[in-house]
């Protein structure tokens, strides 16, 4: 028997109301903020992600679904959206558009990670980007989109973790201090951190190994090494957040796994319901990325939020979501001739915008009524020889248990007045 591939899952009908509600909320919210949809393809040239995400990141080192196509191209299923969106920005000359260019995407991403609750190999993200502005007010706006999304979904117990990782002017100086400090503690740190010191030193701050924790606590902090410009940017952002009364946690260990971040980085954590995979959203500023990908020097800031984790949190918190609209009537029939008319009537009603079900087969009226009850429809329309001869249909109000005849010529209007 075939099963969904490890780390992938079916989105089943019972979860459809969550997905629908989430997607509707995302589209409405992005429209309100003036973001427009850009959907990059599911796969891109592998080198785009190697350059855009960073060679020394977990994603590029061990998580990409890469393959060679029949034409010999080296391709990769997108592990995240930002690189593809930036490729699109450059390809379509969006630097000539009014700034900032505000884009969002929603769809699946793929990473070869160890699957567990809340961590999959195919998962979905909403990705929001504002490109072309240095202003810390744009960082604030991006964070606010994330904030409002969770608020609109009624999410509780979230914390915003915030840090600045500096820029190419101040970060290398900080990294020197960090590496020098770690060299003094070489005997106390884990094997992986020794490797990180070589490949991607900032990531030592991210280490979860017990013995590394006191070392991280004592490590020099980026905030104390920010250059004038980065310090000012960060202070201004914090000022705005305070003005709006947004609560946040300054987290000096927050560095994020992706190389292209500069200045602001943030994550949103769910305090309950998600266990170890509690990050529901991650983002920040990436002023060097577009140039790195061959475009003109252009700043940008954005975030990505995982949809499965949002839904897991909604379920854990018992958040109610609107039911999906279902057909409100069933067309039942008695006899071959009536069945034929039932087929055309159902089709006419649907064309008129009325959701309708047809009773399949030629079962007893009793069994068709049972079907109507199971489908929870408001009305059952019954066609038989009598009705056909009179040019009418019997309409049964299922809750009231009452029936009446309505002329076939008027049934659409009759239903529209009531549904
Ligand atoms: P990242 O691009 O790693 O910053 O991820 C952004 C968000 O996507 C995270 O906060 C998660 O909510 C979600 N996410 C990342 N990887 C996975 C995964 N393997 N499975 C489910 N959700 C994920």
mmCIF file of N, CA, C and O and ligand atoms in Angstrom, residues 59 79-80 111 113 118-125 150 256 258 261 267-268 277-283 304-310, ligand 1:
data_model
loop_
_atom_site.group_PDB
_atom_site.id
_atom_site.type_symbol
_atom_site.label_atom_id
_atom_site.label_comp_id
_atom_site.label_asym_id
_atom_site.label_seq_id
_atom_site.Cartn_x
_atom_site.Cartn_y
_atom_site.Cartn_z
ATOM 1 N N UNK A 59 20.237 24.839 5.637
ATOM 2 C CA UNK A 59 19.393 24.604 4.457
ATOM 3 C C UNK A 59 20.246 24.144 3.280
ATOM 4 O O UNK A 59 19.968 23.116 2.654
ATOM 5 N N UNK A 79 13.374 25.906 -0.816
ATOM 6 C CA UNK A 79 13.371 25.639 0.624
ATOM 7 C C UNK A 79 12.826 26.840 1.388
ATOM 8 O O UNK A 79 12.563 26.744 2.589
ATOM 9 N N UNK A 80 12.700 27.982 0.715
ATOM 10 C CA UNK A 80 12.166 29.216 1.293
ATOM 11 C C UNK A 80 11.831 30.130 0.121
ATOM 12 O O UNK A 80 12.158 29.805 -1.028
ATOM 13 N N UNK A 111 12.043 21.098 2.648
ATOM 14 C CA UNK A 111 13.350 20.951 3.300
ATOM 15 C C UNK A 111 13.496 19.520 3.791
ATOM 16 O O UNK A 111 12.579 18.995 4.428
ATOM 17 N N UNK A 113 14.379 17.823 6.393
ATOM 18 C CA UNK A 113 14.654 17.906 7.820
ATOM 19 C C UNK A 113 14.166 16.626 8.486
ATOM 20 O O UNK A 113 13.400 15.878 7.892
ATOM 21 N N UNK A 118 5.035 19.353 13.892
ATOM 22 C CA UNK A 118 5.327 20.755 13.560
ATOM 23 C C UNK A 118 6.520 20.932 12.643
ATOM 24 O O UNK A 118 6.871 22.053 12.278
ATOM 25 N N UNK A 119 7.194 19.829 12.271
ATOM 26 C CA UNK A 119 8.328 19.962 11.336
ATOM 27 C C UNK A 119 8.173 18.922 10.235
ATOM 28 O O UNK A 119 8.164 17.721 10.502
ATOM 29 N N UNK A 120 8.050 19.407 9.012
ATOM 30 C CA UNK A 120 7.759 18.530 7.882
ATOM 31 C C UNK A 120 8.758 18.771 6.760
ATOM 32 O O UNK A 120 9.508 19.738 6.777
ATOM 33 N N UNK A 121 8.716 17.897 5.776
ATOM 34 C CA UNK A 121 9.602 18.077 4.621
ATOM 35 C C UNK A 121 8.912 18.881 3.524
ATOM 36 O O UNK A 121 9.562 19.537 2.735
ATOM 37 N N UNK A 122 7.598 18.786 3.460
ATOM 38 C CA UNK A 122 6.829 19.756 2.675
ATOM 39 C C UNK A 122 5.945 20.503 3.659
ATOM 40 O O UNK A 122 5.170 19.896 4.399
ATOM 41 N N UNK A 123 6.092 21.832 3.705
ATOM 42 C CA UNK A 123 5.281 22.643 4.606
ATOM 43 C C UNK A 123 4.896 23.910 3.855
ATOM 44 O O UNK A 123 5.357 24.125 2.737
ATOM 45 N N UNK A 124 4.036 24.714 4.473
ATOM 46 C CA UNK A 124 3.558 25.918 3.772
ATOM 47 C C UNK A 124 3.971 27.178 4.515
ATOM 48 O O UNK A 124 3.994 27.192 5.737
ATOM 49 N N UNK A 125 4.272 28.189 3.754
ATOM 50 C CA UNK A 125 4.625 29.474 4.363
ATOM 51 C C UNK A 125 3.834 30.610 3.718
ATOM 52 O O UNK A 125 3.479 30.540 2.547
ATOM 53 N N UNK A 150 -1.477 37.302 13.466
ATOM 54 C CA UNK A 150 -1.753 36.462 14.629
ATOM 55 C C UNK A 150 -2.935 36.998 15.432
ATOM 56 O O UNK A 150 -3.724 36.238 15.968
ATOM 57 N N UNK A 256 19.314 33.678 13.530
ATOM 58 C CA UNK A 256 18.674 33.123 12.351
ATOM 59 C C UNK A 256 19.680 32.353 11.497
ATOM 60 O O UNK A 256 20.850 32.650 11.481
ATOM 61 N N UNK A 258 19.942 32.052 8.247
ATOM 62 C CA UNK A 258 20.229 32.453 6.874
ATOM 63 C C UNK A 258 21.254 33.590 6.839
ATOM 64 O O UNK A 258 21.202 34.508 7.640
ATOM 65 N N UNK A 261 20.788 38.031 6.292
ATOM 66 C CA UNK A 261 20.200 39.013 7.202
ATOM 67 C C UNK A 261 21.194 40.079 7.618
ATOM 68 O O UNK A 261 22.350 39.806 7.895
ATOM 69 N N UNK A 267 11.898 36.720 15.527
ATOM 70 C CA UNK A 267 11.127 35.490 15.432
ATOM 71 C C UNK A 267 9.911 35.630 16.325
ATOM 72 O O UNK A 267 9.933 36.396 17.296
ATOM 73 N N UNK A 268 8.859 34.902 15.983
ATOM 74 C CA UNK A 268 7.687 34.850 16.853
ATOM 75 C C UNK A 268 7.603 33.435 17.396
ATOM 76 O O UNK A 268 7.667 32.473 16.628
ATOM 77 N N UNK A 277 8.930 22.668 18.405
ATOM 78 C CA UNK A 277 8.896 23.466 17.173
ATOM 79 C C UNK A 277 8.014 24.682 17.400
ATOM 80 O O UNK A 277 6.944 24.824 16.825
ATOM 81 N N UNK A 278 8.488 25.599 18.265
ATOM 82 C CA UNK A 278 7.598 26.673 18.688
ATOM 83 C C UNK A 278 7.750 27.967 17.886
ATOM 84 O O UNK A 278 7.044 28.925 18.131
ATOM 85 N N UNK A 279 8.699 28.001 16.922
ATOM 86 C CA UNK A 279 8.851 29.215 16.114
ATOM 87 C C UNK A 279 7.770 29.221 15.038
ATOM 88 O O UNK A 279 7.703 28.316 14.215
ATOM 89 N N UNK A 280 6.892 30.206 15.084
ATOM 90 C CA UNK A 280 5.841 30.260 14.071
ATOM 91 C C UNK A 280 6.194 31.236 12.956
ATOM 92 O O UNK A 280 5.562 31.239 11.905
ATOM 93 N N UNK A 281 7.199 32.059 13.183
ATOM 94 C CA UNK A 281 7.500 33.093 12.197
ATOM 95 C C UNK A 281 8.937 33.555 12.363
ATOM 96 O O UNK A 281 9.447 33.617 13.483
ATOM 97 N N UNK A 282 9.619 33.847 11.261
ATOM 98 C CA UNK A 282 10.969 34.370 11.342
ATOM 99 C C UNK A 282 11.205 35.370 10.233
ATOM 100 O O UNK A 282 10.679 35.210 9.132
ATOM 101 N N UNK A 283 11.972 36.405 10.545
ATOM 102 C CA UNK A 283 12.216 37.385 9.482
ATOM 103 C C UNK A 283 13.306 38.358 9.839
ATOM 104 O O UNK A 283 14.002 38.194 10.852
ATOM 105 N N UNK A 304 8.776 35.162 7.042
ATOM 106 C CA UNK A 304 8.027 33.985 6.599
ATOM 107 C C UNK A 304 7.411 33.342 7.829
ATOM 108 O O UNK A 304 8.057 33.236 8.876
ATOM 109 N N UNK A 305 6.150 32.928 7.699
ATOM 110 C CA UNK A 305 5.471 32.249 8.806
ATOM 111 C C UNK A 305 4.991 30.894 8.327
ATOM 112 O O UNK A 305 4.506 30.760 7.202
ATOM 113 N N UNK A 306 5.142 29.888 9.173
ATOM 114 C CA UNK A 306 4.745 28.522 8.815
ATOM 115 C C UNK A 306 3.259 28.303 9.082
ATOM 116 O O UNK A 306 2.791 28.533 10.189
ATOM 117 N N UNK A 307 2.525 27.873 8.044
ATOM 118 C CA UNK A 307 1.070 27.751 8.192
ATOM 119 C C UNK A 307 0.671 26.529 9.027
ATOM 120 O O UNK A 307 -0.256 26.598 9.827
ATOM 121 N N UNK A 308 1.375 25.404 8.862
ATOM 122 C CA UNK A 308 1.021 24.216 9.657
ATOM 123 C C UNK A 308 1.128 24.519 11.149
ATOM 124 O O UNK A 308 0.280 24.109 11.938
ATOM 125 N N UNK A 309 2.186 25.242 11.514
ATOM 126 C CA UNK A 309 2.373 25.525 12.944
ATOM 127 C C UNK A 309 1.295 26.470 13.453
ATOM 128 O O UNK A 309 0.856 26.355 14.607
ATOM 129 N N UNK A 310 0.861 27.408 12.619
ATOM 130 C CA UNK A 310 -0.228 28.301 13.038
ATOM 131 C C UNK A 310 -1.489 27.470 13.290
ATOM 132 O O UNK A 310 -2.179 27.647 14.289
HETATM 133 P P1 LIG B 1 12.594 29.986 8.316
HETATM 134 O O1 LIG B 1 12.507 30.248 6.855
HETATM 135 O O2 LIG B 1 13.448 28.833 8.688
HETATM 136 O O3 LIG B 1 12.837 31.214 9.115
HETATM 137 O O4 LIG B 1 11.126 29.523 8.737
HETATM 138 C C1 LIG B 1 10.066 30.418 8.869
HETATM 139 C C2 LIG B 1 8.897 29.676 9.479
HETATM 140 O O5 LIG B 1 8.512 28.590 8.628
HETATM 141 C C3 LIG B 1 9.214 29.016 10.803
HETATM 142 O O6 LIG B 1 9.027 29.912 11.864
HETATM 143 C C4 LIG B 1 8.222 27.891 10.849
HETATM 144 O O7 LIG B 1 6.967 28.362 11.301
HETATM 145 C C5 LIG B 1 8.091 27.504 9.396
HETATM 146 N N1 LIG B 1 8.928 26.311 9.089
HETATM 147 C C6 LIG B 1 10.235 26.275 8.769
HETATM 148 N N2 LIG B 1 10.647 25.010 8.522
HETATM 149 C C7 LIG B 1 9.563 24.227 8.706
HETATM 150 C C8 LIG B 1 9.322 22.813 8.601
HETATM 151 N N3 LIG B 1 10.296 21.965 8.239
HETATM 152 N N4 LIG B 1 8.074 22.354 8.855
HETATM 153 C C9 LIG B 1 7.086 23.195 9.208
HETATM 154 N N5 LIG B 1 7.246 24.528 9.313
HETATM 155 C C10 LIG B 1 8.463 25.052 9.078
#
